[in-house]
PDB file of C-alpha atoms in Angstrom:
ATOM      1  CA  MET G   1     -14.884 -45.284  55.011  1.00 56.00           C
ATOM      2  CA  PRO G   2     -18.610 -45.805  55.739  1.00 61.00           C
ATOM      3  CA  ILE G   3     -20.479 -48.674  54.118  1.00 67.00           C
ATOM      4  CA  LYS G   4     -21.950 -47.943  50.701  1.00 77.00           C
ATOM      5  CA  GLN G   5     -25.587 -47.337  49.854  1.00 83.00           C
ATOM      6  CA  LYS G   6     -25.779 -50.867  48.450  1.00 85.00           C
ATOM      7  CA  GLU G   7     -25.004 -52.351  51.875  1.00 87.00           C
ATOM      8  CA  GLU G   8     -27.427 -49.989  53.604  1.00 89.00           C
ATOM      9  CA  GLU G   9     -30.202 -51.048  51.241  1.00 93.00           C
ATOM     10  CA  ALA G  10     -29.361 -54.717  51.814  1.00 93.00           C
ATOM     11  CA  LEU G  11     -29.654 -54.196  55.579  1.00 95.00           C
ATOM     12  CA  VAL G  12     -33.109 -52.651  55.144  1.00 95.00           C
ATOM     13  CA  GLN G  13     -34.153 -55.652  53.058  1.00 97.00           C
ATOM     14  CA  LEU G  14     -32.693 -58.086  55.599  1.00 98.00           C
ATOM     15  CA  VAL G  15     -34.777 -56.597  58.400  1.00 97.00           C
ATOM     16  CA  ALA G  16     -37.941 -56.594  56.286  1.00 98.00           C
ATOM     17  CA  LYS G  17     -37.436 -60.215  55.244  1.00 98.00           C
ATOM     18  CA  LEU G  18     -36.753 -61.362  58.820  1.00 98.00           C
ATOM     19  CA  LYS G  19     -39.828 -59.540  60.129  1.00 97.00           C
ATOM     20  CA  ASN G  20     -41.890 -61.254  57.447  1.00 97.00           C
ATOM     21  CA  VAL G  21     -40.771 -64.823  58.242  1.00 97.00           C
ATOM     22  CA  LEU G  22     -40.449 -64.321  62.027  1.00 96.00           C
ATOM     23  CA  PRO G  23     -43.435 -62.095  62.908  1.00 95.00           C
ATOM     24  CA  ASP G  24     -43.661 -63.365  66.498  1.00 93.00           C
ATOM     25  CA  GLN G  25     -40.062 -64.484  67.071  1.00 94.00           C
ATOM     26  CA  LEU G  26     -37.835 -61.588  66.048  1.00 96.00           C
ATOM     27  CA  ASP G  27     -36.607 -59.428  68.947  1.00 96.00           C
ATOM     28  CA  ALA G  28     -33.790 -57.346  67.488  1.00 97.00           C
ATOM     29  CA  VAL G  29     -31.491 -56.942  64.499  1.00 98.00           C
ATOM     30  CA  VAL G  30     -28.214 -55.141  65.227  1.00 97.00           C
ATOM     31  CA  LEU G  31     -25.407 -54.059  62.934  1.00 95.00           C
ATOM     32  CA  TYR G  32     -22.034 -54.187  64.715  1.00 94.00           C
ATOM     33  CA  GLY G  33     -18.323 -53.773  64.030  1.00 88.00           C
ATOM     34  CA  SER G  34     -16.459 -51.570  61.582  1.00 83.00           C
ATOM     35  CA  ALA G  35     -19.505 -51.265  59.288  1.00 85.00           C
ATOM     36  CA  VAL G  36     -20.975 -48.901  61.894  1.00 86.00           C
ATOM     37  CA  ASP G  37     -18.274 -46.258  61.435  1.00 78.00           C
ATOM     38  CA  HIS G  38     -15.426 -45.044  59.253  1.00 64.00           C
ATOM     39  CA  ASP G  39     -13.067 -47.951  60.054  1.00 63.00           C
ATOM     40  CA  PHE G  40     -14.831 -50.063  57.404  1.00 64.00           C
ATOM     41  CA  ALA G  41     -12.481 -51.184  54.599  1.00 62.00           C
ATOM     42  CA  GLN G  42     -14.410 -51.956  51.412  1.00 62.00           C
ATOM     43  CA  GLY G  43     -13.429 -55.382  50.092  1.00 60.00           C
ATOM     44  CA  PHE G  44     -11.907 -56.469  53.414  1.00 58.00           C
ATOM     45  CA  SER G  45     -14.301 -55.687  56.267  1.00 73.00           C
ATOM     46  CA  ASP G  46     -17.509 -57.623  56.864  1.00 83.00           C
ATOM     47  CA  VAL G  47     -21.030 -56.354  57.397  1.00 90.00           C
ATOM     48  CA  ASN G  48     -21.720 -58.119  60.692  1.00 93.00           C
ATOM     49  CA  VAL G  49     -25.210 -58.587  62.081  1.00 97.00           C
ATOM     50  CA  LEU G  50     -26.579 -59.895  65.378  1.00 97.00           C
ATOM     51  CA  VAL G  51     -30.110 -61.325  65.341  1.00 97.00           C
ATOM     52  CA  THR G  52     -31.877 -62.017  68.625  1.00 96.00           C
ATOM     53  CA  MET G  53     -35.032 -64.105  68.762  1.00 96.00           C
ATOM     54  CA  LYS G  54     -37.452 -65.038  71.489  1.00 94.00           C
ATOM     55  CA  SER G  55     -36.447 -68.659  70.954  1.00 91.00           C
ATOM     56  CA  ALA G  56     -33.695 -69.553  68.519  1.00 91.00           C
ATOM     57  CA  ASP G  57     -34.985 -73.112  68.219  1.00 94.00           C
ATOM     58  CA  ALA G  58     -35.024 -75.341  65.170  1.00 96.00           C
ATOM     59  CA  ALA G  59     -38.413 -74.075  63.977  1.00 95.00           C
ATOM     60  CA  ALA G  60     -37.281 -70.434  64.084  1.00 95.00           C
ATOM     61  CA  LEU G  61     -34.008 -71.269  62.335  1.00 97.00           C
ATOM     62  CA  LYS G  62     -35.870 -73.164  59.615  1.00 97.00           C
ATOM     63  CA  ALA G  63     -38.132 -70.161  59.012  1.00 97.00           C
ATOM     64  CA  ALA G  64     -35.152 -67.775  58.874  1.00 97.00           C
ATOM     65  CA  ALA G  65     -32.925 -70.000  56.715  1.00 98.00           C
ATOM     66  CA  PRO G  66     -34.098 -68.743  53.271  1.00 98.00           C
ATOM     67  CA  VAL G  67     -33.533 -65.131  54.367  1.00 98.00           C
ATOM     68  CA  ILE G  68     -30.059 -65.899  55.703  1.00 98.00           C
ATOM     69  CA  ASP G  69     -29.235 -67.760  52.503  1.00 98.00           C
ATOM     70  CA  TRP G  70     -30.218 -64.634  50.541  1.00 97.00           C
ATOM     71  CA  TRP G  71     -28.057 -62.459  52.820  1.00 97.00           C
ATOM     72  CA  VAL G  72     -25.004 -64.698  52.407  1.00 96.00           C
ATOM     73  CA  ARG G  73     -25.446 -64.674  48.624  1.00 95.00           C
ATOM     74  CA  GLN G  74     -25.082 -60.888  48.816  1.00 91.00           C
ATOM     75  CA  GLY G  75     -21.530 -61.542  50.031  1.00 90.00           C
ATOM     76  CA  HIS G  76     -22.067 -61.148  53.772  1.00 93.00           C
ATOM     77  CA  PRO G  77     -21.261 -63.509  56.661  1.00 94.00           C
ATOM     78  CA  VAL G  78     -23.966 -65.512  58.417  1.00 97.00           C
ATOM     79  CA  PRO G  79     -25.429 -63.410  61.264  1.00 97.00           C
ATOM     80  CA  VAL G  80     -24.899 -64.336  64.902  1.00 96.00           C
ATOM     81  CA  VAL G  81     -28.235 -65.752  66.084  1.00 97.00           C
ATOM     82  CA  MET G  82     -29.107 -65.999  69.790  1.00 95.00           C
ATOM     83  CA  ASN G  83     -31.979 -65.481  72.157  1.00 91.00           C
ATOM     84  CA  ALA G  84     -31.831 -62.742  74.786  1.00 81.00           C
ATOM     85  CA  HIS G  85     -31.215 -65.181  77.645  1.00 87.00           C
ATOM     86  CA  GLU G  86     -28.281 -66.768  75.805  1.00 92.00           C
ATOM     87  CA  LEU G  87     -26.797 -63.343  75.191  1.00 91.00           C
ATOM     88  CA  ALA G  88     -26.505 -62.736  78.922  1.00 89.00           C
ATOM     89  CA  GLN G  89     -25.252 -66.262  79.590  1.00 92.00           C
ATOM     90  CA  ALA G  90     -22.524 -66.006  76.941  1.00 93.00           C
ATOM     91  CA  ALA G  91     -21.118 -62.647  78.053  1.00 90.00           C
ATOM     92  CA  ASP G  92     -18.477 -64.324  80.208  1.00 88.00           C
ATOM     93  CA  VAL G  93     -17.033 -66.488  77.420  1.00 90.00           C
ATOM     94  CA  PHE G  94     -17.397 -63.976  74.569  1.00 93.00           C
ATOM     95  CA  ALA G  95     -16.145 -60.938  76.486  1.00 93.00           C
ATOM     96  CA  ILE G  96     -14.004 -59.556  73.637  1.00 94.00           C
ATOM     97  CA  GLU G  97     -16.742 -59.953  71.061  1.00 93.00           C
ATOM     98  CA  PHE G  98     -19.481 -58.450  73.220  1.00 94.00           C
ATOM     99  CA  ILE G  99     -17.371 -55.498  74.388  1.00 93.00           C
ATOM    100  CA  ASP G 100     -16.708 -54.742  70.715  1.00 92.00           C
ATOM    101  CA  MET G 101     -20.405 -55.052  69.941  1.00 94.00           C
ATOM    102  CA  GLN G 102     -21.252 -52.664  72.775  1.00 93.00           C
ATOM    103  CA  LEU G 103     -18.736 -50.106  71.543  1.00 90.00           C
ATOM    104  CA  ARG G 104     -19.796 -50.196  67.887  1.00 91.00           C
ATOM    105  CA  HIS G 105     -23.348 -51.124  67.061  1.00 95.00           C
ATOM    106  CA  ARG G 106     -26.484 -49.716  65.487  1.00 94.00           C
ATOM    107  CA  VAL G 107     -29.940 -51.109  66.188  1.00 97.00           C
ATOM    108  CA  LEU G 108     -31.786 -51.820  62.948  1.00 97.00           C
ATOM    109  CA  HIS G 109     -34.898 -53.317  64.558  1.00 97.00           C
ATOM    110  CA  GLY G 110     -36.270 -53.793  68.069  1.00 96.00           C
ATOM    111  CA  ASN G 111     -34.811 -52.819  71.430  1.00 94.00           C
ATOM    112  CA  ASP G 112     -31.066 -52.598  72.017  1.00 95.00           C
ATOM    113  CA  PRO G 113     -29.942 -55.935  73.564  1.00 94.00           C
ATOM    114  CA  LEU G 114     -26.319 -54.806  74.132  1.00 94.00           C
ATOM    115  CA  THR G 115     -26.269 -51.538  76.084  1.00 89.00           C
ATOM    116  CA  THR G 116     -27.197 -53.044  79.460  1.00 89.00           C
ATOM    117  CA  LEU G 117     -25.341 -56.334  78.921  1.00 91.00           C
ATOM    118  CA  TYR G 118     -22.950 -57.062  81.831  1.00 91.00           C
ATOM    119  CA  ILE G 119     -19.529 -58.370  80.800  1.00 90.00           C
ATOM    120  CA  PRO G 120     -17.131 -59.665  83.516  1.00 86.00           C
ATOM    121  CA  ARG G 121     -13.801 -57.848  82.998  1.00 84.00           C
ATOM    122  CA  ASP G 122     -11.675 -60.443  84.836  1.00 84.00           C
ATOM    123  CA  LEU G 123     -12.701 -63.046  82.281  1.00 87.00           C
ATOM    124  CA  HIS G 124     -12.063 -60.509  79.527  1.00 91.00           C
ATOM    125  CA  ARG G 125      -8.372 -60.384  80.513  1.00 90.00           C
ATOM    126  CA  VAL G 126      -8.100 -64.170  80.332  1.00 91.00           C
ATOM    127  CA  GLN G 127      -9.719 -64.227  76.911  1.00 93.00           C
ATOM    128  CA  VAL G 128      -7.409 -61.480  75.608  1.00 95.00           C
ATOM    129  CA  GLU G 129      -4.311 -63.475  76.513  1.00 94.00           C
ATOM    130  CA  ARG G 130      -5.769 -66.730  75.195  1.00 94.00           C
ATOM    131  CA  GLU G 131      -6.756 -65.159  71.872  1.00 96.00           C
ATOM    132  CA  LEU G 132      -3.348 -63.480  71.518  1.00 97.00           C
ATOM    133  CA  ARG G 133      -1.497 -66.720  72.195  1.00 96.00           C
ATOM    134  CA  THR G 134      -3.756 -68.708  69.869  1.00 97.00           C
ATOM    135  CA  ALA G 135      -3.331 -66.199  67.058  1.00 97.00           C
ATOM    136  CA  MET G 136       0.431 -66.130  67.594  1.00 96.00           C
ATOM    137  CA  VAL G 137       0.693 -69.936  67.434  1.00 96.00           C
ATOM    138  CA  LYS G 138      -1.343 -69.993  64.212  1.00 96.00           C
ATOM    139  CA  LEU G 139       0.817 -67.227  62.744  1.00 97.00           C
ATOM    140  CA  ARG G 140       3.975 -69.252  63.391  1.00 97.00           C
ATOM    141  CA  GLN G 141       2.407 -72.402  61.944  1.00 97.00           C
ATOM    142  CA  ALA G 142       1.402 -70.566  58.778  1.00 96.00           C
ATOM    143  CA  TYR G 143       4.868 -69.054  58.402  1.00 96.00           C
ATOM    144  CA  LEU G 144       6.493 -72.501  58.530  1.00 96.00           C
ATOM    145  CA  LEU G 145       4.538 -73.457  55.407  1.00 95.00           C
ATOM    146  CA  ALA G 146       4.742 -70.121  53.593  1.00 92.00           C
ATOM    147  CA  LYS G 147       6.667 -70.310  50.324  1.00 90.00           C
ATOM    148  CA  GLY G 148       7.862 -67.007  48.947  1.00 88.00           C
ATOM    149  CA  ASN G 149       7.408 -63.322  49.654  1.00 89.00           C
ATOM    150  CA  ASP G 150       3.784 -63.174  48.494  1.00 89.00           C
ATOM    151  CA  ALA G 151       2.765 -66.031  50.763  1.00 92.00           C
ATOM    152  CA  VAL G 152       4.322 -64.324  53.780  1.00 93.00           C
ATOM    153  CA  ALA G 153       2.592 -61.050  52.869  1.00 92.00           C
ATOM    154  CA  LYS G 154      -0.723 -62.878  52.597  1.00 91.00           C
ATOM    155  CA  LEU G 155      -0.466 -64.618  55.966  1.00 93.00           C
ATOM    156  CA  MET G 156       0.454 -61.359  57.725  1.00 95.00           C
ATOM    157  CA  GLY G 157      -2.319 -59.487  55.939  1.00 92.00           C
ATOM    158  CA  SER G 158      -4.893 -62.082  56.925  1.00 92.00           C
ATOM    159  CA  SER G 159      -3.942 -61.797  60.611  1.00 95.00           C
ATOM    160  CA  VAL G 160      -3.341 -58.072  61.135  1.00 95.00           C
ATOM    161  CA  SER G 161      -6.982 -57.084  61.637  1.00 92.00           C
ATOM    162  CA  SER G 162      -7.340 -59.635  64.444  1.00 94.00           C
ATOM    163  CA  PHE G 163      -4.120 -58.498  66.082  1.00 97.00           C
ATOM    164  CA  ALA G 164      -5.202 -54.855  65.871  1.00 96.00           C
ATOM    165  CA  THR G 165      -8.411 -55.787  67.690  1.00 95.00           C
ATOM    166  CA  LEU G 166      -6.478 -57.720  70.328  1.00 97.00           C
ATOM    167  CA  PHE G 167      -4.013 -54.837  70.773  1.00 98.00           C
ATOM    168  CA  ARG G 168      -6.999 -52.596  71.474  1.00 96.00           C
ATOM    169  CA  HIS G 169      -8.305 -55.055  74.043  1.00 96.00           C
ATOM    170  CA  ALA G 170      -4.853 -55.277  75.621  1.00 97.00           C
ATOM    171  CA  LEU G 171      -5.068 -51.508  76.111  1.00 97.00           C
ATOM    172  CA  ILE G 172      -8.440 -51.998  77.818  1.00 95.00           C
ATOM    173  CA  VAL G 173      -6.856 -54.623  80.064  1.00 93.00           C
ATOM    174  CA  PHE G 174      -4.040 -52.170  80.916  1.00 94.00           C
ATOM    175  CA  GLY G 175      -6.620 -49.538  81.832  1.00 94.00           C
ATOM    176  CA  GLN G 176      -5.661 -47.286  78.928  1.00 96.00           C
ATOM    177  CA  GLU G 177      -7.716 -45.433  76.348  1.00 94.00           C
ATOM    178  CA  ALA G 178      -8.360 -47.866  73.513  1.00 95.00           C
ATOM    179  CA  PRO G 179      -9.049 -46.286  70.100  1.00 93.00           C
ATOM    180  CA  LEU G 180     -11.577 -48.094  67.944  1.00 90.00           C
ATOM    181  CA  GLU G 181      -9.738 -47.455  64.666  1.00 90.00           C
ATOM    182  CA  LYS G 182      -7.214 -50.203  63.888  1.00 91.00           C
ATOM    183  CA  ARG G 183      -4.226 -48.029  63.045  1.00 94.00           C
ATOM    184  CA  ALA G 184      -4.779 -45.819  66.084  1.00 95.00           C
ATOM    185  CA  ALA G 185      -4.963 -48.886  68.347  1.00 96.00           C
ATOM    186  CA  ILE G 186      -1.701 -50.221  66.922  1.00 97.00           C
ATOM    187  CA  GLU G 187       0.048 -46.881  67.420  1.00 98.00           C
ATOM    188  CA  SER G 188      -1.359 -46.522  70.952  1.00 98.00           C
ATOM    189  CA  ILE G 189      -0.099 -49.911  72.139  1.00 98.00           C
ATOM    190  CA  GLY G 190       3.298 -49.049  70.654  1.00 98.00           C
ATOM    191  CA  LYS G 191       3.486 -45.786  72.583  1.00 98.00           C
ATOM    192  CA  TYR G 192       2.233 -47.329  75.823  1.00 97.00           C
ATOM    193  CA  LEU G 193       4.730 -50.214  75.748  1.00 97.00           C
ATOM    194  CA  ASN G 194       7.535 -48.230  74.095  1.00 97.00           C
ATOM    195  CA  LEU G 195       7.344 -50.831  71.343  1.00 97.00           C
ATOM    196  CA  ASP G 196       8.237 -50.519  67.663  1.00 97.00           C
ATOM    197  CA  VAL G 197       5.028 -51.370  65.803  1.00 97.00           C
ATOM    198  CA  THR G 198       6.208 -50.082  62.406  1.00 96.00           C
ATOM    199  CA  ALA G 199       5.954 -53.538  60.846  1.00 95.00           C
ATOM    200  CA  VAL G 200       2.367 -53.961  62.043  1.00 96.00           C
ATOM    201  CA  GLY G 201       1.429 -50.652  60.413  1.00 95.00           C
ATOM    202  CA  GLN G 202       3.194 -51.694  57.212  1.00 93.00           C
ATOM    203  CA  VAL G 203       1.198 -54.920  57.107  1.00 94.00           C
ATOM    204  CA  LEU G 204      -1.996 -52.914  57.546  1.00 92.00           C
ATOM    205  CA  ASP G 205      -0.907 -50.778  54.574  1.00 90.00           C
ATOM    206  CA  ILE G 206      -0.402 -53.922  52.489  1.00 88.00           C
ATOM    207  CA  ARG G 207      -3.852 -55.203  53.469  1.00 86.00           C
ATOM    208  CA  GLU G 208      -5.901 -52.036  53.143  1.00 82.00           C
ATOM    209  CA  LYS G 209      -3.994 -49.826  50.704  1.00 80.00           C
ATOM    210  CA  GLY G 210      -2.354 -52.361  48.410  1.00 77.00           C
ATOM    211  CA  ALA G 211       1.100 -51.104  49.398  1.00 72.00           C
ATOM    212  CA  PRO G 212       4.073 -52.981  47.832  1.00 76.00           C
ATOM    213  CA  ALA G 213       4.904 -56.126  49.783  1.00 77.00           C
ATOM    214  CA  LYS G 214       8.711 -56.051  49.729  1.00 82.00           C
ATOM    215  CA  ASP G 215      11.134 -58.105  51.855  1.00 86.00           C
ATOM    216  CA  CYS G 216       8.274 -59.651  53.796  1.00 89.00           C
ATOM    217  CA  ARG G 217      10.414 -62.245  55.553  1.00 87.00           C
ATOM    218  CA  ALA G 218      12.364 -59.461  57.285  1.00 89.00           C
ATOM    219  CA  MET G 219       9.111 -57.655  58.028  1.00 93.00           C
ATOM    220  CA  PHE G 220       7.675 -60.844  59.491  1.00 96.00           C
ATOM    221  CA  GLY G 221      10.428 -60.938  62.118  1.00 95.00           C
ATOM    222  CA  ASP G 222       9.478 -57.469  63.380  1.00 96.00           C
ATOM    223  CA  TYR G 223       5.754 -58.246  63.081  1.00 97.00           C
ATOM    224  CA  LEU G 224       6.063 -61.418  65.154  1.00 97.00           C
ATOM    225  CA  ALA G 225       8.269 -59.659  67.710  1.00 97.00           C
ATOM    226  CA  ALA G 226       5.626 -56.967  68.250  1.00 97.00           C
ATOM    227  CA  VAL G 227       2.852 -59.533  68.677  1.00 97.00           C
ATOM    228  CA  THR G 228       4.983 -61.562  71.080  1.00 97.00           C
ATOM    229  CA  ARG G 229       5.824 -58.535  73.221  1.00 97.00           C
ATOM    230  CA  VAL G 230       2.184 -57.471  73.595  1.00 97.00           C
ATOM    231  CA  THR G 231       1.192 -61.028  74.535  1.00 96.00           C
ATOM    232  CA  ASP G 232       3.971 -61.339  77.101  1.00 95.00           C
ATOM    233  CA  GLU G 233       3.081 -57.957  78.634  1.00 95.00           C
ATOM    234  CA  VAL G 234      -0.550 -58.989  79.129  1.00 94.00           C
ATOM    235  CA  ASP G 235       0.666 -62.069  81.010  1.00 91.00           C
ATOM    236  CA  ARG G 236       3.481 -60.352  82.935  1.00 88.00           C
ATOM    237  CA  ARG G 237       1.541 -57.343  84.131  1.00 80.00           C
ATOM    238  CA  LEU G 238      -1.628 -59.122  85.113  1.00 75.00           C
ATOM    239  CA  GLY G 239      -0.451 -62.592  86.067  1.00 67.00           C
TER     240      GLY G 239
END
């Protein structure tokens, strides 16, 4: 679903407040992620914002701090703050994040800093595997400490959005069409790898639709197996 009018009004206020306290420093304010389109899940998804400044130095941050404090008190995460030069420099180490920003963003103020941003795709592949392996290790660690069905449901629910994003980026690495919507990305990686991703879809239902979380320990086995297979395929196919 799209973001609500309340969030839209808050974004307008955010831009106005930043322009007021940073009259000579503010370059651009960009909304990015699921809040841009119909993949936004009210109560789960974040309203993510990128702020670029001419110089994101201590003085500029001090001036912006009261505005950011107001924004966070509205229930939103702290914006990503960079200067335009840093944006280009960081494209090699934040390939996943910046590709996602390029695919789903809306400029709220200033010139678009993302459209012409060059992102090295060889480093993107490395980051995809690293993020998959890191997320998988953390998932296993959390499971070792999970006590009861509800705890297992919670740990899977808290990880499924990240895995859906990484599945989509695995499709990009494989040279396949990569749907932006989470469920479509999960289904697409399943079809491409001939992989049963039913458990991943069930976890998404638990997270977004409040579906009953039954027999989650059995579901976890299938969920972990799907994540492991995608990770291994990224490594096996691309070295």
